[in-house]
mmCIF file of C-alpha atoms in Angstrom:
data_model
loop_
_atom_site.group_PDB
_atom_site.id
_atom_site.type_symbol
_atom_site.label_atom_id
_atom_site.label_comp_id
_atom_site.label_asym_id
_atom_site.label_seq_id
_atom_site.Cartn_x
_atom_site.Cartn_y
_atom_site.Cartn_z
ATOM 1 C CA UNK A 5 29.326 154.572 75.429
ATOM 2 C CA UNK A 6 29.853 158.054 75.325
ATOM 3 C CA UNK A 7 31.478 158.422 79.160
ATOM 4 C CA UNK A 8 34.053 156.156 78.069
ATOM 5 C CA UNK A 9 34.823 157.720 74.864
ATOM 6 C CA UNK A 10 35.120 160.997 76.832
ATOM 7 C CA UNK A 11 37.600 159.380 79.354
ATOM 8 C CA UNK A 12 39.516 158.123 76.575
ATOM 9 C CA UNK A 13 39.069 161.248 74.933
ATOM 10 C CA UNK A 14 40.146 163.338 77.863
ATOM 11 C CA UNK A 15 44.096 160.592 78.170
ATOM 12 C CA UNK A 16 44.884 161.067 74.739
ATOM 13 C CA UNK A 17 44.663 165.014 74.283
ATOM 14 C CA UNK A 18 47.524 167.293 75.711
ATOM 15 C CA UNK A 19 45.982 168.825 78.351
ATOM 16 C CA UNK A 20 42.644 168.865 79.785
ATOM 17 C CA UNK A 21 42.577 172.736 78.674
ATOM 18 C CA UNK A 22 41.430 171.535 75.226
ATOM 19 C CA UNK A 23 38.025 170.031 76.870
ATOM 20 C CA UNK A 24 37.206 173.596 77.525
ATOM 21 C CA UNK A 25 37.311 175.202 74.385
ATOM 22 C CA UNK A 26 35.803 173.951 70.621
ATOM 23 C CA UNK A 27 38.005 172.746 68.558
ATOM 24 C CA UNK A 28 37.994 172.141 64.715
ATOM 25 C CA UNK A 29 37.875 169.445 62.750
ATOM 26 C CA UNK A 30 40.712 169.923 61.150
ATOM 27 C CA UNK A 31 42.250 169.686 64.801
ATOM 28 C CA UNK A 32 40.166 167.105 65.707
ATOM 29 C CA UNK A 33 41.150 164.713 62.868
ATOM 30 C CA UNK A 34 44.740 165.772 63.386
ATOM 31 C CA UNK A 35 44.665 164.574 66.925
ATOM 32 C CA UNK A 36 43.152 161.468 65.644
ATOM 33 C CA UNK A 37 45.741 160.721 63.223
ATOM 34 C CA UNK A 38 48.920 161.325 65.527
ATOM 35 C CA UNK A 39 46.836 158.855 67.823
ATOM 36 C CA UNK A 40 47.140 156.455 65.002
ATOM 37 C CA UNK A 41 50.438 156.814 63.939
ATOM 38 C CA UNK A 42 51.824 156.404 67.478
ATOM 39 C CA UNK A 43 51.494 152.378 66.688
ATOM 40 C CA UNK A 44 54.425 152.075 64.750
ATOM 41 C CA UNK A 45 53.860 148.255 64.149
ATOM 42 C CA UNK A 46 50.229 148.957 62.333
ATOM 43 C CA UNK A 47 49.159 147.346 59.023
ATOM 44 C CA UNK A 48 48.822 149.270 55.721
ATOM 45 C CA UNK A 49 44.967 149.528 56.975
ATOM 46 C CA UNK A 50 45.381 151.660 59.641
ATOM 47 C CA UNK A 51 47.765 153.774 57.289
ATOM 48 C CA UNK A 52 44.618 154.347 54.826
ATOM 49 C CA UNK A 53 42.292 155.334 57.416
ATOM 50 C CA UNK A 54 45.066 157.965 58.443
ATOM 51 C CA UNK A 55 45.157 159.043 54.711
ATOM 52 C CA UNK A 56 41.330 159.193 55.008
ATOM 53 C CA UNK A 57 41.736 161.529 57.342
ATOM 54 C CA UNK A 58 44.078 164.288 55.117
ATOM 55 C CA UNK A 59 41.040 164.860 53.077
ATOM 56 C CA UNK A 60 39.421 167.835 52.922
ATOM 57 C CA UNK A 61 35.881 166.315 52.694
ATOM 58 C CA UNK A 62 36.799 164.023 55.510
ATOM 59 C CA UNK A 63 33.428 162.989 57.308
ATOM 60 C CA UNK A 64 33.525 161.556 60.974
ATOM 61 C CA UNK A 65 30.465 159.187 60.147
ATOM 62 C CA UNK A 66 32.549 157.581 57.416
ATOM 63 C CA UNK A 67 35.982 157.542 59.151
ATOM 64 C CA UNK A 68 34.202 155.716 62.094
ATOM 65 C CA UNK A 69 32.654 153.379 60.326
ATOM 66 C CA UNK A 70 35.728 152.483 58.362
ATOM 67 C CA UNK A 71 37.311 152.334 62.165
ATOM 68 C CA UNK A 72 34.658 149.873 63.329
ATOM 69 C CA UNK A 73 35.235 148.076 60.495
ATOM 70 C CA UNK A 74 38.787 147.475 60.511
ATOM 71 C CA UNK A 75 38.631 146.662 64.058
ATOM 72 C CA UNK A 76 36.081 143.723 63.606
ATOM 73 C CA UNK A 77 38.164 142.963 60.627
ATOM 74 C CA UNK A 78 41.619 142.904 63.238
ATOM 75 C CA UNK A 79 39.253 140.467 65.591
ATOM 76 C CA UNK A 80 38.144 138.261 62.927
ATOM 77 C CA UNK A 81 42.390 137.783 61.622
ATOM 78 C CA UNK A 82 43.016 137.225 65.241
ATOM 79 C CA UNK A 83 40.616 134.514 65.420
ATOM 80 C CA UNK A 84 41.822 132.918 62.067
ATOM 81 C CA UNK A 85 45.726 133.095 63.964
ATOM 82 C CA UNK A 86 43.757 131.755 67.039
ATOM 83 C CA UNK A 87 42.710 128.741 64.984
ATOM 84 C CA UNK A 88 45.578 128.128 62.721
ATOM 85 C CA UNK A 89 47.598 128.147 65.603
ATOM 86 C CA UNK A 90 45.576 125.464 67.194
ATOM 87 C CA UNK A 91 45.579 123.427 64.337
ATOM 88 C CA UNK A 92 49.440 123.682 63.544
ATOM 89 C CA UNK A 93 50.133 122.831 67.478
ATOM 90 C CA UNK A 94 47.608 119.644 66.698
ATOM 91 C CA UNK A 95 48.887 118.983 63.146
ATOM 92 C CA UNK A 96 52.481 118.926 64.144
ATOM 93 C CA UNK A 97 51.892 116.946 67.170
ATOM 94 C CA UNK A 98 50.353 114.224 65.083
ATOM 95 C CA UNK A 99 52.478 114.155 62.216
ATOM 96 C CA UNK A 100 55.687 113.813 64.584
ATOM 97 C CA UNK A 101 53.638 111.150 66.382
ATOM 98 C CA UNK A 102 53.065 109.319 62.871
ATOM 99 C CA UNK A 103 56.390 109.589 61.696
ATOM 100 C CA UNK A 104 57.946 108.216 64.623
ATOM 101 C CA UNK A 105 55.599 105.576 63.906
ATOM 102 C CA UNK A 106 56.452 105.118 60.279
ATOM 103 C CA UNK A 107 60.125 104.883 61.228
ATOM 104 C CA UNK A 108 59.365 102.370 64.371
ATOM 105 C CA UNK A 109 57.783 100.445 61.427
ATOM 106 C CA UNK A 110 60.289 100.730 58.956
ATOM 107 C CA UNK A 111 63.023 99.395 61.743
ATOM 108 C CA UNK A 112 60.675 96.778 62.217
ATOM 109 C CA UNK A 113 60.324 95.391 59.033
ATOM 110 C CA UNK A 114 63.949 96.042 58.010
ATOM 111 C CA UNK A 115 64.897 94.014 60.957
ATOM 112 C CA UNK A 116 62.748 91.504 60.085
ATOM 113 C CA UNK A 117 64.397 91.051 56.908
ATOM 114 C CA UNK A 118 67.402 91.015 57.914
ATOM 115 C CA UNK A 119 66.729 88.020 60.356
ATOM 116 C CA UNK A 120 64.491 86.332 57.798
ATOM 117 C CA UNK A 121 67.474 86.517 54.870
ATOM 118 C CA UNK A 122 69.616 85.253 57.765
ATOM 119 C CA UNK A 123 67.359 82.252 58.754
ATOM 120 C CA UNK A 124 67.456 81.585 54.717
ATOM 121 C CA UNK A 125 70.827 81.448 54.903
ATOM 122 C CA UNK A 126 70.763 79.255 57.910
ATOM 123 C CA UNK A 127 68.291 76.927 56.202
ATOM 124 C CA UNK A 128 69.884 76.281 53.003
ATOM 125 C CA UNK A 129 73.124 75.279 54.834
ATOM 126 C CA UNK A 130 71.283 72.802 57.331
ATOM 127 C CA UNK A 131 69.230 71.354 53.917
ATOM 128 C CA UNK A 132 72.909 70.848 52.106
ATOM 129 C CA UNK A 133 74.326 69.405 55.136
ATOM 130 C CA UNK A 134 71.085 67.142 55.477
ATOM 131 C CA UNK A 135 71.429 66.297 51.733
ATOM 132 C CA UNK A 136 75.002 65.314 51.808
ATOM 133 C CA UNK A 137 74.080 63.382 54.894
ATOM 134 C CA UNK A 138 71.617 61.493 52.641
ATOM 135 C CA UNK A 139 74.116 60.564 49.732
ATOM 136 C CA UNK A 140 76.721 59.572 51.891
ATOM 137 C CA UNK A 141 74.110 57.213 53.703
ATOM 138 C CA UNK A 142 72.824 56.055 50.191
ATOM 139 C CA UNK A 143 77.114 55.536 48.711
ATOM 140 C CA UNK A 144 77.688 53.338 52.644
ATOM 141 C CA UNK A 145 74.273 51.535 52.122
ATOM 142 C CA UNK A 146 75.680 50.683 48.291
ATOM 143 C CA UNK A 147 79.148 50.213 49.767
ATOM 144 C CA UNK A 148 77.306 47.721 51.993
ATOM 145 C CA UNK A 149 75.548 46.169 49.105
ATOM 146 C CA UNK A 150 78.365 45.493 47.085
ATOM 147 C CA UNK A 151 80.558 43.772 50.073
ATOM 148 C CA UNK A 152 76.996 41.421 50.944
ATOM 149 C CA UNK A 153 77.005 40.504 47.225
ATOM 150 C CA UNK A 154 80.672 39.434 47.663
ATOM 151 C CA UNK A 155 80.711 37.640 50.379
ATOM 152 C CA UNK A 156 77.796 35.812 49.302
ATOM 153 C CA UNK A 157 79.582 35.019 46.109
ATOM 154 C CA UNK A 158 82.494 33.464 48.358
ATOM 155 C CA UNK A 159 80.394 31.756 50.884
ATOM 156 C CA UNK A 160 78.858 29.711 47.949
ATOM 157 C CA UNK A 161 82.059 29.223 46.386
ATOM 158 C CA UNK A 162 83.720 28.297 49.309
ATOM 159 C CA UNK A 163 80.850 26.132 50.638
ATOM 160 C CA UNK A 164 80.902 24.638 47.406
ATOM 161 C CA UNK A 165 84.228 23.931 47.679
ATOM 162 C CA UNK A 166 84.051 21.813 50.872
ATOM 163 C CA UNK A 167 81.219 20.045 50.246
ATOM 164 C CA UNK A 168 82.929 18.790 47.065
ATOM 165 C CA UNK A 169 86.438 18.170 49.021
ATOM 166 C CA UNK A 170 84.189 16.770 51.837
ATOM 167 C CA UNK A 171 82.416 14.272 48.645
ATOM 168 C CA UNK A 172 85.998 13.555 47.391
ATOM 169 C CA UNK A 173 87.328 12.816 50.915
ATOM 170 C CA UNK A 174 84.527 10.224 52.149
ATOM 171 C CA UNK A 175 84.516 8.714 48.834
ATOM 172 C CA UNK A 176 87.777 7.764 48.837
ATOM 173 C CA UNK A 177 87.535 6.654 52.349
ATOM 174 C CA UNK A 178 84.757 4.494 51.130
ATOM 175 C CA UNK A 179 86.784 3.093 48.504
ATOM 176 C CA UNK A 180 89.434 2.444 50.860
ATOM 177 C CA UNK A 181 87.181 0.761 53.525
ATOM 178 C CA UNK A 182 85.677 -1.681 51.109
ATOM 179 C CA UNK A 183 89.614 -2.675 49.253
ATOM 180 C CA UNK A 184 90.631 -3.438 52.909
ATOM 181 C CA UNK A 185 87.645 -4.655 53.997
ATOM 182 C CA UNK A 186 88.074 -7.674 50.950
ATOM 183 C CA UNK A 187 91.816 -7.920 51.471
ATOM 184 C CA UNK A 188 91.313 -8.713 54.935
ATOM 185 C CA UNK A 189 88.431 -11.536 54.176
ATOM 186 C CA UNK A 190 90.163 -13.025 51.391
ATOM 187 C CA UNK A 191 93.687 -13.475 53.760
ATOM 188 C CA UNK A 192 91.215 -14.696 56.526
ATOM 189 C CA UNK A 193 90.195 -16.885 54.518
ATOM 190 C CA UNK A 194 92.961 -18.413 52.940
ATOM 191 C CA UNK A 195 94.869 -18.313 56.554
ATOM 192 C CA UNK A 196 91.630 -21.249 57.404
ATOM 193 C CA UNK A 197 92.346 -23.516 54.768
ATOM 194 C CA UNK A 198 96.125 -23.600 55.981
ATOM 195 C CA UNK A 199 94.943 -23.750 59.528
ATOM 196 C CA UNK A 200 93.446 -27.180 58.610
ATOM 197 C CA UNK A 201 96.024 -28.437 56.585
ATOM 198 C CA UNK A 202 98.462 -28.208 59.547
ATOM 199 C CA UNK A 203 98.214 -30.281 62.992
ATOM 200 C CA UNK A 204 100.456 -28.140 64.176
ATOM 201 C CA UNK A 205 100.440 -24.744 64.478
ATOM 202 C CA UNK A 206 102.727 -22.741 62.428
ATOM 203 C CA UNK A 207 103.509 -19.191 62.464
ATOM 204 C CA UNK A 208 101.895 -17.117 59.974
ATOM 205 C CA UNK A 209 102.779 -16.074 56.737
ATOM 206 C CA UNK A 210 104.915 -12.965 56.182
ATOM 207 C CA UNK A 211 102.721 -11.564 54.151
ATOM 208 C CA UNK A 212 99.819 -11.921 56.912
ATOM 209 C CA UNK A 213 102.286 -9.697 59.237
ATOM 210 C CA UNK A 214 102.608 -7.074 56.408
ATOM 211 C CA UNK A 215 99.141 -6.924 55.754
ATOM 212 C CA UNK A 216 98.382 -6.710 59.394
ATOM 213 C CA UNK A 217 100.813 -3.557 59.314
ATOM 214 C CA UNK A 218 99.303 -1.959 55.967
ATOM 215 C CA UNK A 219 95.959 -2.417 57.858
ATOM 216 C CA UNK A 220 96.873 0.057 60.493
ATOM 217 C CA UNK A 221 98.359 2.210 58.708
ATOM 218 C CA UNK A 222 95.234 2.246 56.574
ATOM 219 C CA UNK A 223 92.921 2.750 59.661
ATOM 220 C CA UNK A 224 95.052 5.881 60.754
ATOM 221 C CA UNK A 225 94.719 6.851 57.113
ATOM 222 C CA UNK A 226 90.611 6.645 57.011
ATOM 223 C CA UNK A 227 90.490 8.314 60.950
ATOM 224 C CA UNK A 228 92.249 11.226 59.577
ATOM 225 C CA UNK A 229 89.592 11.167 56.437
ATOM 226 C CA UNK A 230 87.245 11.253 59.095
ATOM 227 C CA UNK A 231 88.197 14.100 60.989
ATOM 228 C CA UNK A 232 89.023 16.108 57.451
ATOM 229 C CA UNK A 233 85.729 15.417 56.544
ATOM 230 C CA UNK A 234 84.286 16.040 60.087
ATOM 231 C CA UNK A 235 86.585 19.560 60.013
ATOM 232 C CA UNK A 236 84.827 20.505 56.798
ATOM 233 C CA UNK A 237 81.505 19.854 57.407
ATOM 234 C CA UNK A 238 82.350 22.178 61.019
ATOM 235 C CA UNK A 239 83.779 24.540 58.496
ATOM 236 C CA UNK A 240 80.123 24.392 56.257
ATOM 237 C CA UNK A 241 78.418 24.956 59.114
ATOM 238 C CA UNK A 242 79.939 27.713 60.706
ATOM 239 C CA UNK A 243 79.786 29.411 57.008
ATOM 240 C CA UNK A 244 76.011 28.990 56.833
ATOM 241 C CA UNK A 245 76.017 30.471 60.304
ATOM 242 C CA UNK A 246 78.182 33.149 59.579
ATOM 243 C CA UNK A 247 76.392 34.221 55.994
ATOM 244 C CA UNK A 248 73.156 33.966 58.311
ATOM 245 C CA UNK A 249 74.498 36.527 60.645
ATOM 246 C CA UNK A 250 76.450 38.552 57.753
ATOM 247 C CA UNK A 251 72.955 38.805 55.961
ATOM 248 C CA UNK A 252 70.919 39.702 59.394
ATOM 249 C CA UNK A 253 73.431 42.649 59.869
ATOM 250 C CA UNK A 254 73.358 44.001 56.136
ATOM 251 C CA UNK A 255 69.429 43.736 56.600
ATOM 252 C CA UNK A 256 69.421 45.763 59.654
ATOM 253 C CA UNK A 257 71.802 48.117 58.241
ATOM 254 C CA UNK A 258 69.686 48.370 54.980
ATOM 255 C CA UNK A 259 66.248 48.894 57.764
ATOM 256 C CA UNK A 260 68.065 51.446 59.510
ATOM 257 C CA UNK A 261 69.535 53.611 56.883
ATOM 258 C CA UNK A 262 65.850 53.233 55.001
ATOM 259 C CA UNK A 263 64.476 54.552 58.468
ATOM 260 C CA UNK A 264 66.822 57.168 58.789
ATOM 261 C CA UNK A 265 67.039 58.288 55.468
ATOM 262 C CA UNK A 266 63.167 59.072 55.409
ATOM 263 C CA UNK A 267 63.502 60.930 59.057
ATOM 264 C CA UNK A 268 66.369 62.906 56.993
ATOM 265 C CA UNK A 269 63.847 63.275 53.967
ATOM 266 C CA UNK A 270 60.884 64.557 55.804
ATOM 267 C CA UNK A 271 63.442 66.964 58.060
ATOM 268 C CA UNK A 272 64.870 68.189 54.718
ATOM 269 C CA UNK A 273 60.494 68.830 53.273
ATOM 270 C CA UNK A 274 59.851 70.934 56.692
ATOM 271 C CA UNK A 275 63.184 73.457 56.075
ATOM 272 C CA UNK A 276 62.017 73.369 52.574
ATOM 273 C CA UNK A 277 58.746 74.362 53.834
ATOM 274 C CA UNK A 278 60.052 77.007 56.487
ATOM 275 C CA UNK A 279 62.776 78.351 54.017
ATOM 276 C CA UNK A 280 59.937 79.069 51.386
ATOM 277 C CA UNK A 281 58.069 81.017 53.809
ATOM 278 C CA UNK A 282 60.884 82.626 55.318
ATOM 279 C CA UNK A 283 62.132 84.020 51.516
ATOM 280 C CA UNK A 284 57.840 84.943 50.951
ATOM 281 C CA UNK A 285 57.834 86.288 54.397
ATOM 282 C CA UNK A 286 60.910 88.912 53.331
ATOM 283 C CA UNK A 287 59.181 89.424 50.051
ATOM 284 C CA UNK A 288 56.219 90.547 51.579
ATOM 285 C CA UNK A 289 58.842 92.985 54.382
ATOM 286 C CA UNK A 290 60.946 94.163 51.812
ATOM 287 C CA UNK A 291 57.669 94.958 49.918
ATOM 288 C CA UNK A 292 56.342 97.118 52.827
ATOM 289 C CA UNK A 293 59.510 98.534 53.511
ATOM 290 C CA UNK A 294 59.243 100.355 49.987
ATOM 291 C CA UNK A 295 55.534 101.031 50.506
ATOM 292 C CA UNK A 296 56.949 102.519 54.333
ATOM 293 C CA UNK A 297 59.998 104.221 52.421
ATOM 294 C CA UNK A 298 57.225 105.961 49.559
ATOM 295 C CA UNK A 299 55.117 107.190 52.740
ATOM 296 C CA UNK A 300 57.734 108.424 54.710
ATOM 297 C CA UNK A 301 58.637 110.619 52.017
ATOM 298 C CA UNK A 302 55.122 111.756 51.160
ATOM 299 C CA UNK A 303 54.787 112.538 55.302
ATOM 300 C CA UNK A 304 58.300 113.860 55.221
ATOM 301 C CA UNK A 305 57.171 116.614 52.291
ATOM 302 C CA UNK A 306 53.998 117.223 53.984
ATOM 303 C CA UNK A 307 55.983 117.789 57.540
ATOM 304 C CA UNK A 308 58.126 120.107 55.425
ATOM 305 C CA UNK A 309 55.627 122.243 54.033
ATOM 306 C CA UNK A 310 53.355 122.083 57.105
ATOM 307 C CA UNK A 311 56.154 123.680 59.161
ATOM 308 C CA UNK A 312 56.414 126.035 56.040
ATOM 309 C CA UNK A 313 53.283 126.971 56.824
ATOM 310 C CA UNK A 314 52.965 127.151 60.371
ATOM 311 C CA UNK A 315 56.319 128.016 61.777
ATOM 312 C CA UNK A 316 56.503 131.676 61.053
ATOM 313 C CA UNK A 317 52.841 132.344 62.870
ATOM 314 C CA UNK A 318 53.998 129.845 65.978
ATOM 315 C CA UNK A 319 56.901 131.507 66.028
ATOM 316 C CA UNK A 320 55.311 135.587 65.823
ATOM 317 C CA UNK A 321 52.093 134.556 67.103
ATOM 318 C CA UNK A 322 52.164 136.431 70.215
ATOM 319 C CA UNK A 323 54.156 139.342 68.658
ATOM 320 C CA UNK A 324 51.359 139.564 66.322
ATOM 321 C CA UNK A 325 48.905 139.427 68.854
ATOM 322 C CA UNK A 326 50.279 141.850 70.764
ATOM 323 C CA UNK A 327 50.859 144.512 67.987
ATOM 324 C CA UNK A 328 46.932 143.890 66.465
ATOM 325 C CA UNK A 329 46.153 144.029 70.236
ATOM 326 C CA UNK A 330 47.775 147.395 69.868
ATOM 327 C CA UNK A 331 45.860 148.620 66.558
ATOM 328 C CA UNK A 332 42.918 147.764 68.457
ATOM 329 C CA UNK A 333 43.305 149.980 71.182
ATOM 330 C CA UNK A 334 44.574 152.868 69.014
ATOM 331 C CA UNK A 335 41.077 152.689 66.333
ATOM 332 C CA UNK A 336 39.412 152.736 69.735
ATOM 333 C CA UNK A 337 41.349 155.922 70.952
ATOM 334 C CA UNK A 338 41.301 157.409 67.428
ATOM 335 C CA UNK A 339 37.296 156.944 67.297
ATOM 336 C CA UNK A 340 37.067 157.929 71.205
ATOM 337 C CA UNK A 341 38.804 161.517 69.604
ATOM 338 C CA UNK A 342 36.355 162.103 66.580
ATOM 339 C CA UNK A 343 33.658 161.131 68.819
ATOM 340 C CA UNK A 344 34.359 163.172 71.179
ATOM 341 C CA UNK A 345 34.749 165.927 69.294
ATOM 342 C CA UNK A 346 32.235 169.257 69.237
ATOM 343 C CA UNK A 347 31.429 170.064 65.439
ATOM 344 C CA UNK A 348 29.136 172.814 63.914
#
């Protein structure tokens, strides 16, 4: 109002002497421009309306008006800083919070690639290990094979062997049996008719005696058939016994390496299983990493030109403030002087 404008009036001239007297425009407008040009930090603006103010046909109307003007104008660019500020301070905030999350991510995935190429690794060791394991069983169990099939071949040879020395050896005891079985009843006999023939007894014949001696020899000879026969048929048995227990081995051995070898089988499928989603699982992370690595460069530029943009003002803001804070006050001072002013 116009007290106001006359206080302000009466602070910025010289001496309150002036209030007393009528002054010209020409002083008037020159009082109004030193007012104005005691901001040294004022914009081109204020500069023009100082210019204004050299002209001969200056008009007071027009020069406030283009003060009012520049003043709302100085509000409104204050308000923009007020805002761009507040969205830089936001903007930044953010962006730092979603990089840091972009590299948190990144880490992540990197890490899990690097554990998931290791557990690869891990996993096609433990399947060759597990493989090997498998042939090796597979070369013992045809190892095994191979040493069955022989012994079986020299059981049956060697069975076949006794039972035909066993044959031989009770056929010739047979024989032998039956030639001393007749020997001995054809001397019995003839040692009858001589027993008859004679009232007295006589000795017998030599050749009785001999025979009686060949006969014991020949009954040691057919006892020791016996027990060779008796020894091989032991020895047949205890074969067929053995190649029973030989085979009942090889069988289990065969069962348990067929058992084992399909636990080792199905062991080898499930790595297979976790190794090929392990390798798609580091696909998929080393795909993401790039897709992280392509936005982390398209935040990184936008971080970059954001603090382009905003750093200067953050940095001036209050110096700017303070100086169109300034230009404020002196378009108020340099109006409160023209309107102050007594014209003709």
């Amino acid at each position: 109002n116009d007290d106001d404008a006359l206080d302000l009036f009466k602070k910025t001239l010289p001496s309150t002497s002036l209030l007393q007297v009528q002054v010209s425009s020409r002083e008037v407008l020159r009082q109004a421009r030193q007012v104005l040009s005691a901001d040294k930090r004022g914009d081109f603006r204020l500069d023009l309306i100082s210019l204004a103010m050299r002209g001969k046909k200056s008009r007071f109307a027009q020069l406030g008006t283009m003060i009012d003007k520049l003043a709302i104008q100085l509000g409104k660019d204050q308000v923009d800083d007020d805002r761009k500020k507040e969205f830089c301070t936001n903007e930044l905030d953010v962006s730092e919070d979603e990089t840091k999350a972009m590299l948190r991510k990144k880490k992540e995935l990197e890490t899990a690639i690097s554990e998931g190429e290791g557990a690869i690794a891990s996993l096609k060791e433990e399947i060759s290990s597990l493989t090997a394991s498998i042939k090796d069983l597979d070369n013992k169990v045809a190892e095994a094979t191979e040493l069955r099939k022989q012994e079986h071949v020299e059981y049956k040879e060697e069975r076949a062997a006794n039972a035909a020395a066993k044959k031989i050896i009770l056929m010739a005891k047979g024989r032998m049996d039956e030639f001393y079985k007749k020997k001995k009843a054809s001397l019995a006999q003839v040692s009858s008719h001589r027993s008859l023939e004679s009232d007295a007894l006589a000795p017998p014949p030599e050749t009785f005696d001999a025979y009686t001696t060949k006969g014991a020899e020949a009954s040691k000879v057919t006892t020791m058939m016996e027990f060779m026969a008796e020894d091989l048929e032991k020895e047949i048995v205890d074969g067929e016994q053995e190649e029973k227990d030989s085979q009942a081995s090889y069988e289990k051995f065969v069962a348990d390496s067929a058992e084992k070898r399909s636990t080792t089988t199905e062991e080898i499928k499930a790595k297979e299983r976790a190794k090929a989603q392990a390798e798609e699982t580091v696909l998929k992370s080393k795909s993401m990493s790039k897709a992280e690595s392509r936005k982390l460069m398209t935040q990184s530029e936008y971080v970059h030109n954001l603090h382009s943009e905003c750093d200067w003002l953050l940095k001036n803001f209050n110096v700017r403030r303070r100086a169109r804070d300034d230009e404020i006050d002196s378009l108020k001072r340099a109006k409160a002087v023209l309107s102050g002013a007594s014209l003709d």
